[in-house]
Each structure stands twice: as C-alpha cells, then as structure tokens.
Short mmCIF file of C-alpha atoms in Angstrom, two decimals:
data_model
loop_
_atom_site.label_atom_id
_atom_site.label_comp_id
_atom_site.label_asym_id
_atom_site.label_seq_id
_atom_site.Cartn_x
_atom_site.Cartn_y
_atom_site.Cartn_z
CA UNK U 1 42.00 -3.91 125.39
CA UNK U 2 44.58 -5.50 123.19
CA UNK U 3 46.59 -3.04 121.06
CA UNK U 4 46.86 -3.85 117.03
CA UNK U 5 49.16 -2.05 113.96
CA UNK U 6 46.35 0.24 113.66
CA UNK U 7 46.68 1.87 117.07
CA UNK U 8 50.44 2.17 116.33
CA UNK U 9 50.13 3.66 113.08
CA UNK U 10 47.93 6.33 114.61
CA UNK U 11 50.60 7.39 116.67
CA UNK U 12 52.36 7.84 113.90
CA UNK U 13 54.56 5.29 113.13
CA UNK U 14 55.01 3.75 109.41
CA UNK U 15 54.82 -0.26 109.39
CA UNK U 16 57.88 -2.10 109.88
CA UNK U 17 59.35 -5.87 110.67
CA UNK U 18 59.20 -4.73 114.45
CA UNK U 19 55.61 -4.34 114.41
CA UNK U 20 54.56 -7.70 115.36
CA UNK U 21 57.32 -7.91 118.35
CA UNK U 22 56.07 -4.48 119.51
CA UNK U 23 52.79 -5.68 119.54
CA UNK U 24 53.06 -8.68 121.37
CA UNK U 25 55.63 -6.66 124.16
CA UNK U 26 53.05 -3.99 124.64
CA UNK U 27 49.86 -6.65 125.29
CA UNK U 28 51.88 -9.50 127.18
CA UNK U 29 53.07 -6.41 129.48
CA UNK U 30 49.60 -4.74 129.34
CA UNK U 31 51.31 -1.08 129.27
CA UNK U 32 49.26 1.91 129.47
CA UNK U 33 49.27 4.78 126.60
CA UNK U 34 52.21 6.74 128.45
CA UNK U 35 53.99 3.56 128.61
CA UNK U 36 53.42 2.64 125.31
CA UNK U 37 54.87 5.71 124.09
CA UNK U 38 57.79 5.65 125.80
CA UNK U 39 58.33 1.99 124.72
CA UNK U 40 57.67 3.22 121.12
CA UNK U 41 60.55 5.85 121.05
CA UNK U 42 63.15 2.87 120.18
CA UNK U 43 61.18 2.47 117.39
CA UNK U 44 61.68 5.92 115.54
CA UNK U 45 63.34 6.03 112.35
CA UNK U 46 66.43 8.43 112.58
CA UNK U 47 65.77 11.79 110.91
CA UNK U 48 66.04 11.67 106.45
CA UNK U 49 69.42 12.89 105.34
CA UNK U 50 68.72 15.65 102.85
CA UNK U 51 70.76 16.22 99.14
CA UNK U 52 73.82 19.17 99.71
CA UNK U 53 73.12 22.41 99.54
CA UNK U 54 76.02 22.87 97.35
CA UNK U 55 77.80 20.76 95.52
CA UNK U 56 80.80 18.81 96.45
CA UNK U 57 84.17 19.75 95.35
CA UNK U 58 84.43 18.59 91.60
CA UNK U 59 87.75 18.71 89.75
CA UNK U 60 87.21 19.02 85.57
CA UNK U 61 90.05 17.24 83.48
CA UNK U 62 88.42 17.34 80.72
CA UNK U 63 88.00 20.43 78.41
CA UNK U 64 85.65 20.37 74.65
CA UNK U 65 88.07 21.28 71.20
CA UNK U 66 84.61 21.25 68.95
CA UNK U 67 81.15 21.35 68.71
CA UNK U 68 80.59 17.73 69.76
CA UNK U 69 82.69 17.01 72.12
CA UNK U 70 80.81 20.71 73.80
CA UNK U 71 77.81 18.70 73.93
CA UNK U 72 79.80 15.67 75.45
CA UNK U 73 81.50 17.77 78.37
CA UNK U 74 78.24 19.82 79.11
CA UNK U 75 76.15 16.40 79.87
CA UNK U 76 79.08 14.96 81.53
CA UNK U 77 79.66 17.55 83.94
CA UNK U 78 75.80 18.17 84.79
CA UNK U 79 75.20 14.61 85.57
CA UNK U 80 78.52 15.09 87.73
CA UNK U 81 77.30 18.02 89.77
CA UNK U 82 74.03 16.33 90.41
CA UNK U 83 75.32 13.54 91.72
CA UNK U 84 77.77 15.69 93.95
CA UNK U 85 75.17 16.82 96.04
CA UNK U 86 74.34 13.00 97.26
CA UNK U 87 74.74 13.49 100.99
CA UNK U 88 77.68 10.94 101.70
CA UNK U 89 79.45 12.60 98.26
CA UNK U 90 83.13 14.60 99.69
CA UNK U 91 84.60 15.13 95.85
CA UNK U 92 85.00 14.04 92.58
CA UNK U 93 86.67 14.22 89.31
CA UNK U 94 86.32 13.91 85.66
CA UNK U 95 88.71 12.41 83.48
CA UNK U 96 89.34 13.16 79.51
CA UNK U 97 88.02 9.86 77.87
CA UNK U 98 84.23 10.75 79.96
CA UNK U 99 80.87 10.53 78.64
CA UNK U 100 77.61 9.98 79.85
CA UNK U 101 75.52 6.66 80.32
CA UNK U 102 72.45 7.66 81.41
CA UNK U 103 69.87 10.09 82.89
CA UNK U 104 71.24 13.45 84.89
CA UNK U 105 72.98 12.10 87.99
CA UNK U 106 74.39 8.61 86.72
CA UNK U 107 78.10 9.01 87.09
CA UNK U 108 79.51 9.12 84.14
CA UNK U 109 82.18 6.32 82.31
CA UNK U 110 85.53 8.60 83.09
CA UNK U 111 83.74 9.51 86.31
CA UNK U 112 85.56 9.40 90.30
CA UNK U 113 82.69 9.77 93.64
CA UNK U 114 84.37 9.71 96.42
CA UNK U 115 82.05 9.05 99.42
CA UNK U 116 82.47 8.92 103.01
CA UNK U 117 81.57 5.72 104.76
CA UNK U 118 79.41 4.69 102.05
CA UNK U 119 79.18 2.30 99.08
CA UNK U 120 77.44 3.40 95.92
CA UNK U 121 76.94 0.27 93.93
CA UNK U 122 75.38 1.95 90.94
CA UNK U 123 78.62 4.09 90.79
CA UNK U 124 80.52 0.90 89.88
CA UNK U 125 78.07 -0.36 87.67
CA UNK U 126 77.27 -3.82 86.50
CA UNK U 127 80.68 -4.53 85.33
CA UNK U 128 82.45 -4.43 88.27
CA UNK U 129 86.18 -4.43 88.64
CA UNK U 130 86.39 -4.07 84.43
CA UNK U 131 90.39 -4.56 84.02
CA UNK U 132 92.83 -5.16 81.96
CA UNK U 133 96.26 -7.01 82.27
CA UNK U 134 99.68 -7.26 79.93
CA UNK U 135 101.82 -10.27 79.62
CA UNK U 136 105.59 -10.23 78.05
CA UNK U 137 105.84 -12.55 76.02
CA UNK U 138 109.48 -11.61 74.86
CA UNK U 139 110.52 -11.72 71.39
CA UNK U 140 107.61 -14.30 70.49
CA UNK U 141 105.73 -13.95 66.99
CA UNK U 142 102.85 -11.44 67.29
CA UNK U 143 100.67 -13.20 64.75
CA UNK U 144 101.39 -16.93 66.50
CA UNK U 145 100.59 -14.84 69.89
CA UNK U 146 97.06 -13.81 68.49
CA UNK U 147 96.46 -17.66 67.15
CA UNK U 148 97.21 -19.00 70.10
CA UNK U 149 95.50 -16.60 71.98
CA UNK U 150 91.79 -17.22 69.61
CA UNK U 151 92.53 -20.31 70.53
CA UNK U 152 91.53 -20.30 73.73
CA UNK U 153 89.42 -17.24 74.39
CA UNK U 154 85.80 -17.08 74.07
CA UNK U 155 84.01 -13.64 73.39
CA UNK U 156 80.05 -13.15 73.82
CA UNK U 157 77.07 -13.86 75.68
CA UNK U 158 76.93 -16.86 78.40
CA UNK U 159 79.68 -18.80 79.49
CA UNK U 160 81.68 -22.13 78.49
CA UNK U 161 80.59 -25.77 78.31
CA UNK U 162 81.47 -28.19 80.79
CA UNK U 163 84.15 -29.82 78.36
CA UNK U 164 85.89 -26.53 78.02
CA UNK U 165 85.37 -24.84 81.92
CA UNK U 166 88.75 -24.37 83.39
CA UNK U 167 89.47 -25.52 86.97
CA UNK U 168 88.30 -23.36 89.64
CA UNK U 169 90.47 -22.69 92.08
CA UNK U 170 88.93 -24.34 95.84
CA UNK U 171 90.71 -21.79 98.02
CA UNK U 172 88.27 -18.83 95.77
CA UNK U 173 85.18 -21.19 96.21
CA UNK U 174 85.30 -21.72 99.92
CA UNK U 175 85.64 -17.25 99.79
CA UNK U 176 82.37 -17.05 97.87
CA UNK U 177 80.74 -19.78 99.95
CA UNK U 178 81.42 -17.81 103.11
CA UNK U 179 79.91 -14.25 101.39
CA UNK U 180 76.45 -14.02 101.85
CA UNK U 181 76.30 -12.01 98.96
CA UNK U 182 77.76 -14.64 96.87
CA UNK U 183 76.54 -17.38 97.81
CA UNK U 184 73.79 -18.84 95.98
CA UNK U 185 73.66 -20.74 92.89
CA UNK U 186 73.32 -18.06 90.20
CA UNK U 187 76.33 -16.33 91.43
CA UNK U 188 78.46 -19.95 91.93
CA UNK U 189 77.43 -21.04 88.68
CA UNK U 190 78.24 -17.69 86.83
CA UNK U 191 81.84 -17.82 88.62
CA UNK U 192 82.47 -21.18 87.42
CA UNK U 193 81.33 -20.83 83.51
CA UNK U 194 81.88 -17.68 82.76
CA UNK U 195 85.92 -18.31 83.82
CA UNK U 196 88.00 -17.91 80.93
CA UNK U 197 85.47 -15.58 79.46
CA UNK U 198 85.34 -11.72 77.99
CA UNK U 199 81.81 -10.92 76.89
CA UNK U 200 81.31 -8.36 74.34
CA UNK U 201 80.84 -4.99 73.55
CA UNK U 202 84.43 -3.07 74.29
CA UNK U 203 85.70 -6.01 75.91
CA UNK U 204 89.11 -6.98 73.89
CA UNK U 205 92.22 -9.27 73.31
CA UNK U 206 95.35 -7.03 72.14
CA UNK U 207 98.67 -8.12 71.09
CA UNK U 208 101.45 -5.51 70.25
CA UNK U 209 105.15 -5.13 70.09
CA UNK U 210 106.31 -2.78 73.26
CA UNK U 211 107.88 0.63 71.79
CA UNK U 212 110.77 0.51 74.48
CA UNK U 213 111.65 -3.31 73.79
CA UNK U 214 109.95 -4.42 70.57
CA UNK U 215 109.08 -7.38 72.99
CA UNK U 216 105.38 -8.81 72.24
CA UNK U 217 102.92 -8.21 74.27
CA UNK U 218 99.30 -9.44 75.02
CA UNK U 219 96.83 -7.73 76.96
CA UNK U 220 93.21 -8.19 77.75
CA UNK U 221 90.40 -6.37 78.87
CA UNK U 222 87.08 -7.47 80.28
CA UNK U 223 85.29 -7.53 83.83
CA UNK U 224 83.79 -9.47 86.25
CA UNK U 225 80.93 -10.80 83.85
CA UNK U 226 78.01 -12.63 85.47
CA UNK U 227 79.21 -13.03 88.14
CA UNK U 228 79.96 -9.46 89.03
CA UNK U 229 76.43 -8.56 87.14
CA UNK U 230 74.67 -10.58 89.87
CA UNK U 231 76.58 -8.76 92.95
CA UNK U 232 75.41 -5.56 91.26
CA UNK U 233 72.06 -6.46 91.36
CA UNK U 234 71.80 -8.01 95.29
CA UNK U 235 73.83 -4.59 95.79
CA UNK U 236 71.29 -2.51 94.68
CA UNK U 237 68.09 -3.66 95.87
CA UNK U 238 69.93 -3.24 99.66
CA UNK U 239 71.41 -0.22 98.83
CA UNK U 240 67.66 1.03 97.52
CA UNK U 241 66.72 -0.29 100.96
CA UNK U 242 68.55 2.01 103.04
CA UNK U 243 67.90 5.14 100.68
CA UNK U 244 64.38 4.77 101.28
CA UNK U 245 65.11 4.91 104.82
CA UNK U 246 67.76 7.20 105.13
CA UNK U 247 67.28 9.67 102.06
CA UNK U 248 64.37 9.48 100.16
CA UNK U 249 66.04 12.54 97.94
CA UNK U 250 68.68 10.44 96.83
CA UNK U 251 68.14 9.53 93.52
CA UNK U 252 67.78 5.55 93.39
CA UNK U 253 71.07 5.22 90.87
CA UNK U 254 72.74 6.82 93.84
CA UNK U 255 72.09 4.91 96.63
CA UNK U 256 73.73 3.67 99.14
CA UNK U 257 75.11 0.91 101.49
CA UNK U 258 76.47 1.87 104.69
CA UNK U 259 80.04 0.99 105.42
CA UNK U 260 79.67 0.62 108.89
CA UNK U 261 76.79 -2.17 108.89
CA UNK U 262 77.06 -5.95 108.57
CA UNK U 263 76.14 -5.21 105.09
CA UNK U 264 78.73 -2.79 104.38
CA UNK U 265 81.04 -4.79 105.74
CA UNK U 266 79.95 -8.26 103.74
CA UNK U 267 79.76 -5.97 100.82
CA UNK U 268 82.72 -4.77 100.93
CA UNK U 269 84.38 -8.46 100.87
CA UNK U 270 82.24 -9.60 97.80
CA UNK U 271 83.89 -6.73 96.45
CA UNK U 272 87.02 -7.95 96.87
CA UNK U 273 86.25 -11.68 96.04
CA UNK U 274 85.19 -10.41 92.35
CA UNK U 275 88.52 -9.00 92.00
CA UNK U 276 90.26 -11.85 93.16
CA UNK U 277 88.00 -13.71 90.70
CA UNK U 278 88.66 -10.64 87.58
CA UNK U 279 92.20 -11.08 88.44
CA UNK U 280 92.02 -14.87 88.06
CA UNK U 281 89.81 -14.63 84.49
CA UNK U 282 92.61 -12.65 82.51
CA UNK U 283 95.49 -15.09 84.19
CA UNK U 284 93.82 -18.38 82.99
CA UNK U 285 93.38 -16.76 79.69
CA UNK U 286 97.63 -15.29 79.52
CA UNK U 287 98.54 -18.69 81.15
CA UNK U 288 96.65 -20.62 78.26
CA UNK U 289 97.98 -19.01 75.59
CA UNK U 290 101.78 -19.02 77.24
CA UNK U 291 101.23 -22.82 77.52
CA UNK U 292 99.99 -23.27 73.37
CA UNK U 293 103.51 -21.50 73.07
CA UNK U 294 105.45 -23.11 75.38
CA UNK U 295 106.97 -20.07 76.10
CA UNK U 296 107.72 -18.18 80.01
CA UNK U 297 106.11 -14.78 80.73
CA UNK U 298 108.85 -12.34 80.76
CA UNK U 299 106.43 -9.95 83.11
CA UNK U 300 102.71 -9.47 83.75
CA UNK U 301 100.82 -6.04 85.09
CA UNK U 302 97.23 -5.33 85.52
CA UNK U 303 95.01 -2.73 86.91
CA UNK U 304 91.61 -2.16 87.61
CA UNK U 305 89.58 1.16 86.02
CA UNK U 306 86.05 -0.05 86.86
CA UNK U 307 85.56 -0.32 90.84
CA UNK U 308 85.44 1.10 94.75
CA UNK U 309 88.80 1.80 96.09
CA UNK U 310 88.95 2.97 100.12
CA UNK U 311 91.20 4.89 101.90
CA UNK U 312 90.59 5.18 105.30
CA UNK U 313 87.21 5.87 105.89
CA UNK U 314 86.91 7.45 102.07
CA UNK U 315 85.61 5.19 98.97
CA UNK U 316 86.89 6.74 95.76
CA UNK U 317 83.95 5.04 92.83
CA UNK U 318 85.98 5.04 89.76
CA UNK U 319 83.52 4.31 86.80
CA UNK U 320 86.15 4.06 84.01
CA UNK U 321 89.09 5.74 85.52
CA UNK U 322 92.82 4.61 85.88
CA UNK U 323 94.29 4.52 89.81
CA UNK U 324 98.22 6.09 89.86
CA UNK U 325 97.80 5.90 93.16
CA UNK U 326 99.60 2.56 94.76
CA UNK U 327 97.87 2.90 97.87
CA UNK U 328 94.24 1.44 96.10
CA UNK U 329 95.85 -1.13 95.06
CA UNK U 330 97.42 -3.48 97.51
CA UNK U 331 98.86 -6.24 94.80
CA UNK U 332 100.63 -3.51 92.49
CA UNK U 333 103.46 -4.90 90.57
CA UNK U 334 103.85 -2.36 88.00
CA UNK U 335 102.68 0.88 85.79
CA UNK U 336 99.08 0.98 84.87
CA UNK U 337 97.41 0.19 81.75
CA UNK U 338 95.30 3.10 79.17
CA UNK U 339 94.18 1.25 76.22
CA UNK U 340 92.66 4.18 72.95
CA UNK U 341 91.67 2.47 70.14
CA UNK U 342 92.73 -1.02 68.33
CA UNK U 343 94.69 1.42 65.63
CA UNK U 344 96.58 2.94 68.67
CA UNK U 345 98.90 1.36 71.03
CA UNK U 346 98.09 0.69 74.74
CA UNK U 347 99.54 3.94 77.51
CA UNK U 348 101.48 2.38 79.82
CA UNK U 349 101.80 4.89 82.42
CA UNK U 350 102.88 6.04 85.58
CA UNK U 351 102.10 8.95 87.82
CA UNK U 352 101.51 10.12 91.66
CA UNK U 353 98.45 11.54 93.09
CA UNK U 354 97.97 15.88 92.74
CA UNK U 355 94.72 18.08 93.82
CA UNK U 356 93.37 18.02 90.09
CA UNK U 357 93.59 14.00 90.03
CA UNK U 358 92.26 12.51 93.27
CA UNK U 359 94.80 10.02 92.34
CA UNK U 360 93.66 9.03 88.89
CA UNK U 361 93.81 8.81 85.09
CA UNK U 362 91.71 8.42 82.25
CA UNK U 363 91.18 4.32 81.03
CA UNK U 364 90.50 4.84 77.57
CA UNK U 365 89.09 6.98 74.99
CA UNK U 366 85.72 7.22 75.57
CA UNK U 367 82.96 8.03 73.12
CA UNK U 368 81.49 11.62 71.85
CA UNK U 369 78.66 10.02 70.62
CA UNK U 370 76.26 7.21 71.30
CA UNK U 371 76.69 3.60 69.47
CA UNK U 372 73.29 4.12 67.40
CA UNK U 373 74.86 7.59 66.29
CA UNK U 374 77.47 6.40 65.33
CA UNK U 375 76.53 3.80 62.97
CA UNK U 376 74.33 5.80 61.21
CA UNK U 377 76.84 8.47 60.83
CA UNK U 378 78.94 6.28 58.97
CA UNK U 379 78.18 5.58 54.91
CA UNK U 380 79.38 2.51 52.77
CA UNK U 381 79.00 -1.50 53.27
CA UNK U 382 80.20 -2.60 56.85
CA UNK U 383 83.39 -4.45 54.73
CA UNK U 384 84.56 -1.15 53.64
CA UNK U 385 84.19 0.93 56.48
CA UNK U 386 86.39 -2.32 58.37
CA UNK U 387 89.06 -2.60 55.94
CA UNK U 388 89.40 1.59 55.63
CA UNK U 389 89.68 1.70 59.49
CA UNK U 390 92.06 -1.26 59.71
CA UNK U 391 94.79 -0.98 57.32
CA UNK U 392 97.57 -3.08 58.39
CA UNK U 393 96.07 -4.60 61.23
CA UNK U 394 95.12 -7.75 62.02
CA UNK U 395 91.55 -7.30 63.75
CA UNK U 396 88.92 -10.02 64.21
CA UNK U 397 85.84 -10.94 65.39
CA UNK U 398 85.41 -13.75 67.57
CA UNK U 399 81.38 -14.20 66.30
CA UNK U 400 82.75 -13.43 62.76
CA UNK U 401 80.60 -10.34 62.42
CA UNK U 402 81.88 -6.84 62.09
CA UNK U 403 80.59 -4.17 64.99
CA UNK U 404 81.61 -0.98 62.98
CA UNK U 405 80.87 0.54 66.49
CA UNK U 406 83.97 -0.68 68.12
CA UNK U 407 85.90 0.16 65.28
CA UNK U 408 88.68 3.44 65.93
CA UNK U 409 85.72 6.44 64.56
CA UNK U 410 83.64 5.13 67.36
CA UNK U 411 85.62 6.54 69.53
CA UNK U 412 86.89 10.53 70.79
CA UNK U 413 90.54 11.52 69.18
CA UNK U 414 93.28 9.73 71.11
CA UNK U 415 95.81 12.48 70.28
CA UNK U 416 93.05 14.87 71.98
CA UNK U 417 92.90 12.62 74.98
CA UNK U 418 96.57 12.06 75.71
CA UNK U 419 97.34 15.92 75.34
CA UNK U 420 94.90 16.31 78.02
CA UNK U 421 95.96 13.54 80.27
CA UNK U 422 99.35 15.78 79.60
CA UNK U 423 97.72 19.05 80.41
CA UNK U 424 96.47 18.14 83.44
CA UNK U 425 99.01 16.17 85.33
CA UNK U 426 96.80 11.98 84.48
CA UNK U 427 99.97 10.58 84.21
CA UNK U 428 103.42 9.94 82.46
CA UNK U 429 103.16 7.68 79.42
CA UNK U 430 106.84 5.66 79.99
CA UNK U 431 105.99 3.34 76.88
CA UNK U 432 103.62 2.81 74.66
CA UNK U 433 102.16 -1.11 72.74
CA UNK U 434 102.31 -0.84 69.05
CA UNK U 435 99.27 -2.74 67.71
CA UNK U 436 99.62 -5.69 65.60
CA UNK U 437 95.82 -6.78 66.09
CA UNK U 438 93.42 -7.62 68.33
CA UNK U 439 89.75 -9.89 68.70
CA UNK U 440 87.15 -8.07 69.48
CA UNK U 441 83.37 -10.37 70.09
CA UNK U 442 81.76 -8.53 67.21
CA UNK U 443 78.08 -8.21 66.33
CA UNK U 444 77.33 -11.51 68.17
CA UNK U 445 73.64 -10.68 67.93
CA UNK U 446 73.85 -10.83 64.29
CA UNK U 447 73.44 -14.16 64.27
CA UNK U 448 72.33 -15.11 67.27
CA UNK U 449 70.45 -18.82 68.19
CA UNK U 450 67.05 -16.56 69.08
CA UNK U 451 67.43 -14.73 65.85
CA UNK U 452 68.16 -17.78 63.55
CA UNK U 453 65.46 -19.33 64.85
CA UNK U 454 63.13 -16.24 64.28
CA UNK U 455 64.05 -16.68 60.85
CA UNK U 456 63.15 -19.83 60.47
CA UNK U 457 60.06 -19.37 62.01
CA UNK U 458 58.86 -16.63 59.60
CA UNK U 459 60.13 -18.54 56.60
CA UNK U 460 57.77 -21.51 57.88
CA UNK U 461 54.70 -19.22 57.96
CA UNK U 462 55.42 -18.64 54.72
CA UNK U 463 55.05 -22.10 53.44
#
C-alpha cells in the first residue's frame, strides 16, 4: 500500500517541503510502520523557544522633567521590557532623545537590543544604516556652502533621472550582484537612482561654523533609502519564517534571522553592502558640493545611529542611537555626530563604553509627541509659525513647502537632552556646529504629481 501526506500527517507531523521526498523514500523502499517511524524522526521540528520569564537586563538613560515627557518615558520603557523578553534578547538600553513608533514591543527610536546570535531586522527598521557625516570645509562662506550644496542635492520621494544619476562605483555593483539578498532588479535599480539622494521627513543638509575653529562645516543626514527599504522587507518575510518555526510567541516585529545559517550569514553581508552604499550617498553629495567650490576638504567624519553592530557572537540593534564605542565601527576616523534641532548646533562627541551605556549615545532629540499632535498643537498661518521658529537662520525647503513638523517645537528640549546625556555618562561634547541653515525636503506631498492631478480631476467634474 503506497503511503500519502495524509498517513504522515496522522502521525503527527505538520506539512513541509520534505514531504514529497519522504514520500517517495518511504514507497521506493517499501518500509514498514516501525520503519517509517524511525525514518520520520529526522523530520521533527526542534522544540518552540518560549518568550523569558523575566526580562532581560535593561539600562534607563532617560528620566521624564513634566507631564509629557511622563507619558513619553512610560510607553518607551514598556515597549522596551516587552521586547526584552524575546528569547535571543541578553540587554538593552534606552537613550534620552527615545520615543515610541509603534505598538507595545516595537523598539523604540533611542532604543539598543542586543541579541545573541541573532538578527532582528525589524529592530533596524526600514531605514537602515540612517547616518550622518561632516565635511570641513575651512574658512569657506557658509551661505555659498548651502548654494552650492542645493545645488546638487535632491530631497523627496523616488530617485534621480538618468541625466542627473551619478556614477556608480563597479567594485559596489559586483558586491550586490554576489548578495542574494540584493540582487534583483528592484534593489539594483534603487541603488543606482536613489544615489545622491536624502528622502524626506527628518532627513537634512546642515551647514554651520565649528565653535572650536569657526571653520564651516556641512553635514548630512539620511539613510540607506530604497535600497535599504527593500533589504528590510526580503529581511523580514525570512526572519517571519523562522519565528514561525522556532517561536511562535515572538511577536512578528521581533523576529528573527539566525546568525549561524546561510541566511544569517548572507544577511549579515547585505548589511554591510548598504553601509558601504550609505557611506558612498553622503560622499558623492560632500564631494559635489567641494567640487562647485573648488575648494579641499579640510576633514570628513561620519557615523552610523540606525543599524546592527556585532561583537563577537553579540548584535547590539541600535534604532536611533549613537556608537562611542570604536570597536562597531571598523572605518572610524573621528568623534561621532548628535544632531538636536536646525536652531541648535550639531554634538560632536566623544566617549568610551560604561555599564549604563552598552557603548552608546543618544542621536538626536527625539519627539514627545506624535507629528499629527504636533501640528495641531500649534496656532497661526504655517509662514508665521516658520519665521518665529527661525529667526536668523537660513532654513529651506527643497519642495518649497513648509513641514512645521520638522521645525525646532517638534521636537523634546535639547538643553533637557544634553544634561542627560551628561548625567548619565552618553558622552563628552568636545565641540559643538553653530547653525547657519540647513534644507530640509519639506511638505513634498503638498504638492505632489498624484495630488495635482486629483485636483484637476475634480475641477473637470465640475465643468
């Protein structure tokens, strides 16, 4: 009598890709029931990892000084100790600038996971290896550095035209060629047009005179765009994968991908690819703007805030949070980089790794409240509210529409922020960028080719 799925699933096993090879073994070899059982056993899926009793160890950095910011740090820091009972989960930490960004369990922006063997994409996020990077650009103009620099950089949704694409380097191709996680057309495409690009939302282009030097500087901050927004997604539908197999309890934001399978491991290099790639995106946009000047780069620094950093067999997730630490970042070549507000200057900072810090500081200055609350907390046209919140600064908007959400109310107290960073050992501010001005993508959505054309339709109907 041949043997089918159904006989197999009455011995209790769930369907799987094996089935039909089981199948076929067990007929061709015509094995009795004792045999087939004992064939079978190869087949059992290892036992479900349960959620922690208890939750990891969880270091606070962050303390509330009103009644919002109570509301702020109580979210945060239940989200945090739900996701510290993931099984893989050894510690964690919350920074100053953190707030929450989604249901009870997503880490938090200001957030650190550090897991054990394991990969969490959706502690990363979409917008992986978010960065920024400062170039000297010595006693240069600051308003001829922020014309040059619109000059070249492009803000919002999509990426450039062909006549405006810079060159991609060959040696980075033939890397996301040989990723299996990169390589498909989406992600090649995205890599190539979106090059030379910094999206929108908090994404920014600074320039600032250094406190220390009165030197110019211009720094940037965006991510890994599209093309990082595509590895996200491949990374979560395998990472959602192996929770269902390995721990069902694990809520699906927290999933992961197991460092030591071929996964892991090709995961972990298209990891690394779209920082070589983040890395690249802020240099073609400082090396543009140098070359408009015709000026040298008197020194350039970047870091990270917004990515997986291992050590050893740990992988510290830091979802908006600064590394001190050299040792995640192979390619240091100076301090690190805390950008507040465009009315504050840029933190540049150093500092070494203590108990409390897990080796890391805050990246910003987070939010208290949520962009929709915010704009209707605020009364008076959108013009006034701009020009009262930047009074002697030179801020625009690449898509020449205000986003009063971006603006410096939007965001928690800096002073409040760097006193904590202060308080609890974050790091040692060892100059600071005065702000001159800075382009921001604005309310791109405004006016928008899908709106406009909305418009038009309704105003058609009409006639």
């Amino acid at each position: 009598m041949k043997i089918t799925g159904k006989e197999i699933i009455a011995l209790g096993f769930k369907p799987g890709k094996w089935f039909p090879e089981a199948i076929e073994f067990i007929n061709a070899n015509e094995l009795s029931e004792a045999e087939i059982i004992v064939y079978l056993e190869q087949f059992k899926p290892a036992p479900t990892i349960d959620l922690l009793e208890e939750i990891a160890d969880l270091k606070i950095n962050i303390k509330a000084e009103n009644e919002l910011e109570d509301i702020n740090v109580d979210a945060v820091i239940t989200s945090m100790q739900t996701l510290m009972k993931t099984p893989t989960i050894v510690g964690g930490a919350v920074m100053p600038d953190a707030c929450p960004t989604g249901s009870e369990g997503v880490i938090p922006v200001g957030g650190v996971a550090v897991a054990k063997n394991a990969i969490h994409p959706g502690m990363h996020s979409a917008d992986i290896c978010c960065s920024v990077m400062l170039t000297d650009f010595g006693k240069a103009d600051p308003k001829k550095v922020l014309d040059a620099a619109h000059s070249v950089t492009h803000f919002g949704p999509g990426g450039r035209d062909r006549n405006s694409q810079f060159r991609f380097p060959s040696d980075l191709l033939a890397e996301i060629e040989a990723n299996p996680f990169l390589n498909n057309q989406k992600c090649i495409s995205a890599a190539r047009s979106h090059l030379g690009t910094q999206g929108d939302g908090n994404h920014f282009l600074f320039v600032g005179t250094s406190k220390k030097t009165g030197n110019t500087m211009l720094i940037t901050h965006h991510g890994s765009r599209g093309f990082g927004a595509n590895l996200y997604s491949r990374g979560m539908k395998i990472a959602e994968q192996f929770r269902k197999e390995l721990s069902p309890q694990t809520l699906k934001q927290n999933a992961w991908i197991p460092f030591d399978t071929e996964e892991g491991k090709n995961y972990w290099e298209a990891l690394q690819i779209i920082r070589k790639w983040t890395k690249k995106n802020h240099e073609v946009l400082h090396d543009a703007t140098l070359h408009k000047l015709g000026i040298q780069q008197e020194n350039r620094f970047w870091n990270e805030h917004n990515f997986v950093f291992k050590d050893g067999d740990l992988f510290y997730h830091a979802k908006g949070a600064t590394p001190l630490d050299a040792k995640f970042m192979p390619d240091i070549t100076g301090p690190r980089l805390i950008p507040l507000n465009m009315s504050e200057p840029v933190l540049i900072v150093e500092g070494k790794t203590t108990e409390n810090n897990l080796g890391f500081a805050p990246h910003g200055a987070g939010r208290n409240v949520s962009r929709t609350q915010h704009r209707k907390s605020k009364t008076g046209t959108v013009n006034d509210i701009f020009k009262e919140e930047t009074k002697g600064l030179d801020v625009r908007f690449f898509s020449k529409e205000i986003d009063i959400t971006e603006l410096p109310s939007a965001y928690k107290n800096a002073e409040t922020v760097r006193n904590q960073m202060e308080e609890f050992g974050l790091g040692e501010v060892i100059d600071e960028v005065m702000p001159y001005g800075c382009i921001m993508a604005g309310n791109w959505q405004k006016n928008a080719p899908w709106r406009n054309r909305r418009r038009q339709d309704k105003k058609r109907k009409k006639f």
